[in-house]
PDB file of C-alpha atoms in Angstrom:
ATOM      1  CA  UNK A   1     -15.223  -9.263  21.117  1.00  0.00           C
ATOM      2  CA  UNK A   2     -18.990  -9.447  20.838  1.00  0.00           C
ATOM      3  CA  UNK A   3     -20.906 -10.838  17.860  1.00  0.00           C
ATOM      4  CA  UNK A   4     -22.169  -7.421  16.768  1.00  0.00           C
ATOM      5  CA  UNK A   5     -18.624  -6.154  16.294  1.00  0.00           C
ATOM      6  CA  UNK A   6     -17.568  -9.353  14.540  1.00  0.00           C
ATOM      7  CA  UNK A   7     -20.552  -9.007  12.192  1.00  0.00           C
ATOM      8  CA  UNK A   8     -19.564  -5.414  11.405  1.00  0.00           C
ATOM      9  CA  UNK A   9     -16.013  -6.548  10.587  1.00  0.00           C
ATOM     10  CA  UNK A  10     -17.376  -9.359   8.384  1.00  0.00           C
ATOM     11  CA  UNK A  11     -19.520  -6.848   6.473  1.00  0.00           C
ATOM     12  CA  UNK A  12     -16.426  -4.754   5.748  1.00  0.00           C
ATOM     13  CA  UNK A  13     -14.283  -7.722   4.751  1.00  0.00           C
ATOM     14  CA  UNK A  14     -16.885  -9.217   2.421  1.00  0.00           C
ATOM     15  CA  UNK A  15     -18.570  -6.059   1.154  1.00  0.00           C
ATOM     16  CA  UNK A  16     -18.966  -5.738  -2.582  1.00  0.00           C
ATOM     17  CA  UNK A  17     -19.616  -2.009  -2.192  1.00  0.00           C
ATOM     18  CA  UNK A  18     -16.096  -0.704  -1.849  1.00  0.00           C
ATOM     19  CA  UNK A  19     -17.081   2.856  -0.916  1.00  0.00           C
ATOM     20  CA  UNK A  20     -19.451   1.591   1.767  1.00  0.00           C
ATOM     21  CA  UNK A  21     -16.664  -0.576   3.233  1.00  0.00           C
ATOM     22  CA  UNK A  22     -14.329   2.443   3.398  1.00  0.00           C
ATOM     23  CA  UNK A  23     -17.069   4.510   5.050  1.00  0.00           C
ATOM     24  CA  UNK A  24     -17.603   1.770   7.637  1.00  0.00           C
ATOM     25  CA  UNK A  25     -13.854   1.589   8.401  1.00  0.00           C
ATOM     26  CA  UNK A  26     -13.764   5.354   8.891  1.00  0.00           C
ATOM     27  CA  UNK A  27     -16.648   5.130  11.381  1.00  0.00           C
ATOM     28  CA  UNK A  28     -15.045   2.501  13.664  1.00  0.00           C
ATOM     29  CA  UNK A  29     -14.341   3.953  17.102  1.00  0.00           C
ATOM     30  CA  UNK A  30     -13.040   0.797  18.791  1.00  0.00           C
ATOM     31  CA  UNK A  31      -9.248   0.295  18.342  1.00  0.00           C
ATOM     32  CA  UNK A  32      -9.658  -3.448  18.961  1.00  0.00           C
ATOM     33  CA  UNK A  33     -12.057  -3.693  16.021  1.00  0.00           C
ATOM     34  CA  UNK A  34      -9.472  -2.039  13.783  1.00  0.00           C
ATOM     35  CA  UNK A  35      -6.870  -4.503  15.079  1.00  0.00           C
ATOM     36  CA  UNK A  36      -9.087  -7.518  14.339  1.00  0.00           C
ATOM     37  CA  UNK A  37     -10.043  -6.099  10.937  1.00  0.00           C
ATOM     38  CA  UNK A  38      -6.367  -5.661  10.002  1.00  0.00           C
ATOM     39  CA  UNK A  39      -5.504  -9.153  11.257  1.00  0.00           C
ATOM     40  CA  UNK A  40      -8.228 -10.716   9.100  1.00  0.00           C
ATOM     41  CA  UNK A  41      -7.762  -8.574   6.002  1.00  0.00           C
ATOM     42  CA  UNK A  42      -6.982 -10.309   2.698  1.00  0.00           C
ATOM     43  CA  UNK A  43      -4.006  -8.392   1.321  1.00  0.00           C
ATOM     44  CA  UNK A  44      -4.800  -9.615  -2.192  1.00  0.00           C
ATOM     45  CA  UNK A  45      -7.623  -7.046  -2.117  1.00  0.00           C
ATOM     46  CA  UNK A  46      -5.253  -4.075  -2.271  1.00  0.00           C
ATOM     47  CA  UNK A  47      -4.240  -1.319   0.088  1.00  0.00           C
ATOM     48  CA  UNK A  48      -7.388   0.788   0.357  1.00  0.00           C
ATOM     49  CA  UNK A  49      -8.780  -0.860   3.494  1.00  0.00           C
ATOM     50  CA  UNK A  50      -5.375  -0.831   5.277  1.00  0.00           C
ATOM     51  CA  UNK A  51      -4.999   2.830   4.277  1.00  0.00           C
ATOM     52  CA  UNK A  52      -8.430   3.544   5.753  1.00  0.00           C
ATOM     53  CA  UNK A  53      -7.502   1.723   8.967  1.00  0.00           C
ATOM     54  CA  UNK A  54      -4.276   3.751   9.329  1.00  0.00           C
ATOM     55  CA  UNK A  55      -6.176   6.983   8.567  1.00  0.00           C
ATOM     56  CA  UNK A  56      -8.756   6.253  11.273  1.00  0.00           C
ATOM     57  CA  UNK A  57      -8.056   8.420  14.348  1.00  0.00           C
ATOM     58  CA  UNK A  58      -8.674   5.374  16.544  1.00  0.00           C
ATOM     59  CA  UNK A  59      -5.906   3.318  14.952  1.00  0.00           C
ATOM     60  CA  UNK A  60      -3.353   2.476  17.627  1.00  0.00           C
ATOM     61  CA  UNK A  61       0.355   1.640  17.571  1.00  0.00           C
ATOM     62  CA  UNK A  62      -0.282  -2.094  17.822  1.00  0.00           C
ATOM     63  CA  UNK A  63      -2.514  -2.044  14.753  1.00  0.00           C
ATOM     64  CA  UNK A  64      -0.082   0.183  12.872  1.00  0.00           C
ATOM     65  CA  UNK A  65       2.842  -2.105  13.674  1.00  0.00           C
ATOM     66  CA  UNK A  66       0.852  -5.185  12.684  1.00  0.00           C
ATOM     67  CA  UNK A  67      -0.127  -3.558   9.387  1.00  0.00           C
ATOM     68  CA  UNK A  68       3.519  -2.616   8.815  1.00  0.00           C
ATOM     69  CA  UNK A  69       4.599  -6.239   9.136  1.00  0.00           C
ATOM     70  CA  UNK A  70       1.590  -7.740   7.330  1.00  0.00           C
ATOM     71  CA  UNK A  71       2.310  -5.390   4.417  1.00  0.00           C
ATOM     72  CA  UNK A  72       5.855  -6.805   4.237  1.00  0.00           C
ATOM     73  CA  UNK A  73       7.421  -3.821   5.970  1.00  0.00           C
ATOM     74  CA  UNK A  74      10.387  -5.964   6.916  1.00  0.00           C
ATOM     75  CA  UNK A  75      11.584  -5.364   3.351  1.00  0.00           C
ATOM     76  CA  UNK A  76      11.901  -1.670   4.205  1.00  0.00           C
ATOM     77  CA  UNK A  77      13.946  -2.505   7.294  1.00  0.00           C
ATOM     78  CA  UNK A  78      16.101  -5.003   5.348  1.00  0.00           C
ATOM     79  CA  UNK A  79      16.831  -2.884   2.301  1.00  0.00           C
ATOM     80  CA  UNK A  80      15.197   0.533   1.913  1.00  0.00           C
ATOM     81  CA  UNK A  81      16.729   1.047  -1.519  1.00  0.00           C
ATOM     82  CA  UNK A  82      15.135  -2.110  -2.940  1.00  0.00           C
ATOM     83  CA  UNK A  83      11.736  -0.911  -1.738  1.00  0.00           C
ATOM     84  CA  UNK A  84      12.196   2.406  -3.499  1.00  0.00           C
ATOM     85  CA  UNK A  85      13.280   0.633  -6.686  1.00  0.00           C
ATOM     86  CA  UNK A  86      10.582  -2.058  -6.516  1.00  0.00           C
ATOM     87  CA  UNK A  87       8.293  -0.379  -9.028  1.00  0.00           C
ATOM     88  CA  UNK A  88       5.454  -0.879  -6.546  1.00  0.00           C
ATOM     89  CA  UNK A  89       4.891   2.820  -5.954  1.00  0.00           C
ATOM     90  CA  UNK A  90       1.590   2.610  -4.056  1.00  0.00           C
ATOM     91  CA  UNK A  91       2.947  -0.073  -1.708  1.00  0.00           C
ATOM     92  CA  UNK A  92       6.281   1.708  -1.284  1.00  0.00           C
ATOM     93  CA  UNK A  93       4.608   4.995  -0.324  1.00  0.00           C
ATOM     94  CA  UNK A  94       2.199   3.204   2.002  1.00  0.00           C
ATOM     95  CA  UNK A  95       4.863   1.242   3.857  1.00  0.00           C
ATOM     96  CA  UNK A  96       7.071   4.328   4.255  1.00  0.00           C
ATOM     97  CA  UNK A  97       4.090   6.309   5.594  1.00  0.00           C
ATOM     98  CA  UNK A  98       3.248   3.612   8.148  1.00  0.00           C
ATOM     99  CA  UNK A  99       6.914   3.431   9.165  1.00  0.00           C
ATOM    100  CA  UNK A 100       7.000   7.198   9.789  1.00  0.00           C
ATOM    101  CA  UNK A 101       3.748   7.146  11.769  1.00  0.00           C
ATOM    102  CA  UNK A 102       5.254   4.517  14.053  1.00  0.00           C
ATOM    103  CA  UNK A 103       8.690   6.129  14.224  1.00  0.00           C
ATOM    104  CA  UNK A 104       7.200   9.535  15.082  1.00  0.00           C
ATOM    105  CA  UNK A 105       4.885   7.941  17.660  1.00  0.00           C
ATOM    106  CA  UNK A 106       1.908   9.452  15.818  1.00  0.00           C
ATOM    107  CA  UNK A 107      -0.549   6.661  16.560  1.00  0.00           C
ATOM    108  CA  UNK A 108      -2.455   6.252  19.802  1.00  0.00           C
ATOM    109  CA  UNK A 109      -1.251   3.965  22.541  1.00  0.00           C
ATOM    110  CA  UNK A 110      -3.655   1.282  23.672  1.00  0.00           C
ATOM    111  CA  UNK A 111      -3.688  -1.709  25.941  1.00  0.00           C
ATOM    112  CA  UNK A 112      -3.320  -4.158  23.035  1.00  0.00           C
ATOM    113  CA  UNK A 113      -0.002  -5.875  22.474  1.00  0.00           C
ATOM    114  CA  UNK A 114       1.738  -6.719  19.240  1.00  0.00           C
ATOM    115  CA  UNK A 115       5.051  -8.491  18.837  1.00  0.00           C
ATOM    116  CA  UNK A 116       6.589  -8.916  15.400  1.00  0.00           C
ATOM    117  CA  UNK A 117       7.267 -12.522  14.511  1.00  0.00           C
ATOM    118  CA  UNK A 118      11.006 -12.083  14.090  1.00  0.00           C
ATOM    119  CA  UNK A 119      13.571 -14.739  14.800  1.00  0.00           C
ATOM    120  CA  UNK A 120      16.516 -13.823  17.000  1.00  0.00           C
ATOM    121  CA  UNK A 121      18.711 -13.902  13.904  1.00  0.00           C
ATOM    122  CA  UNK A 122      16.391 -11.548  11.991  1.00  0.00           C
ATOM    123  CA  UNK A 123      16.268  -9.121  14.924  1.00  0.00           C
ATOM    124  CA  UNK A 124      20.059  -9.245  15.260  1.00  0.00           C
ATOM    125  CA  UNK A 125      20.596  -8.564  11.545  1.00  0.00           C
ATOM    126  CA  UNK A 126      18.081  -5.706  11.554  1.00  0.00           C
ATOM    127  CA  UNK A 127      19.708  -4.149  14.623  1.00  0.00           C
ATOM    128  CA  UNK A 128      23.144  -4.460  13.062  1.00  0.00           C
ATOM    129  CA  UNK A 129      22.048  -3.000   9.716  1.00  0.00           C
ATOM    130  CA  UNK A 130      19.947  -0.234  11.346  1.00  0.00           C
ATOM    131  CA  UNK A 131      21.557   0.803  14.638  1.00  0.00           C
ATOM    132  CA  UNK A 132      19.154   3.744  14.950  1.00  0.00           C
ATOM    133  CA  UNK A 133      16.041   1.641  14.353  1.00  0.00           C
ATOM    134  CA  UNK A 134      13.450   2.381  17.043  1.00  0.00           C
ATOM    135  CA  UNK A 135      13.118  -0.611  19.375  1.00  0.00           C
ATOM    136  CA  UNK A 136       9.377  -0.834  18.746  1.00  0.00           C
ATOM    137  CA  UNK A 137      10.059  -2.347  15.310  1.00  0.00           C
ATOM    138  CA  UNK A 138      11.994  -5.218  16.875  1.00  0.00           C
ATOM    139  CA  UNK A 139      10.410  -5.653  20.282  1.00  0.00           C
ATOM    140  CA  UNK A 140       6.826  -4.700  19.537  1.00  0.00           C
ATOM    141  CA  UNK A 141       4.365  -3.367  22.051  1.00  0.00           C
ATOM    142  CA  UNK A 142       3.681  -4.830  25.456  1.00  0.00           C
ATOM    143  CA  UNK A 143       0.126  -5.076  26.629  1.00  0.00           C
ATOM    144  CA  UNK A 144      -2.821  -7.371  26.636  1.00  0.00           C
ATOM    145  CA  UNK A 145      -3.007 -10.128  24.041  1.00  0.00           C
ATOM    146  CA  UNK A 146      -6.427 -10.151  22.463  1.00  0.00           C
ATOM    147  CA  UNK A 147      -7.988 -13.125  20.781  1.00  0.00           C
ATOM    148  CA  UNK A 148      -8.298 -12.610  17.068  1.00  0.00           C
ATOM    149  CA  UNK A 149     -11.364 -14.432  15.783  1.00  0.00           C
ATOM    150  CA  UNK A 150     -10.961 -15.970  12.347  1.00  0.00           C
ATOM    151  CA  UNK A 151     -13.493 -14.225  10.170  1.00  0.00           C
TER     152      UNK A 151
END
């Protein structure tokens, strides 16, 4: 990834003008930039940037799956009821939306890979508890591994 794109991602991540950051996310046309942005996002800053990434038409399945796991989506796969009863309504709605986008194959396919960091035991338990779980949630997406610069 070139320095210009990295600088644009840095501006979004460290912007103090929240609306400007959201506008910049919406204007990104490069799926790899969205992937790198999501990988470097500080989740303590809320869900607005991840929501903007998911809403971007250039967001791909790899980025969506990464966001799902970075947002603690494994809790949804482990125990859907606890997510609904968590009292974290914004997070609960977000994680369910991302799950459905992935399940319905509503995000673009790209050449970028993403594999969830699940142990064999975790994958086995998830498969056993959710026999109809789409394989993508356990196996991830094959493709090219891209270097994620630390920003």
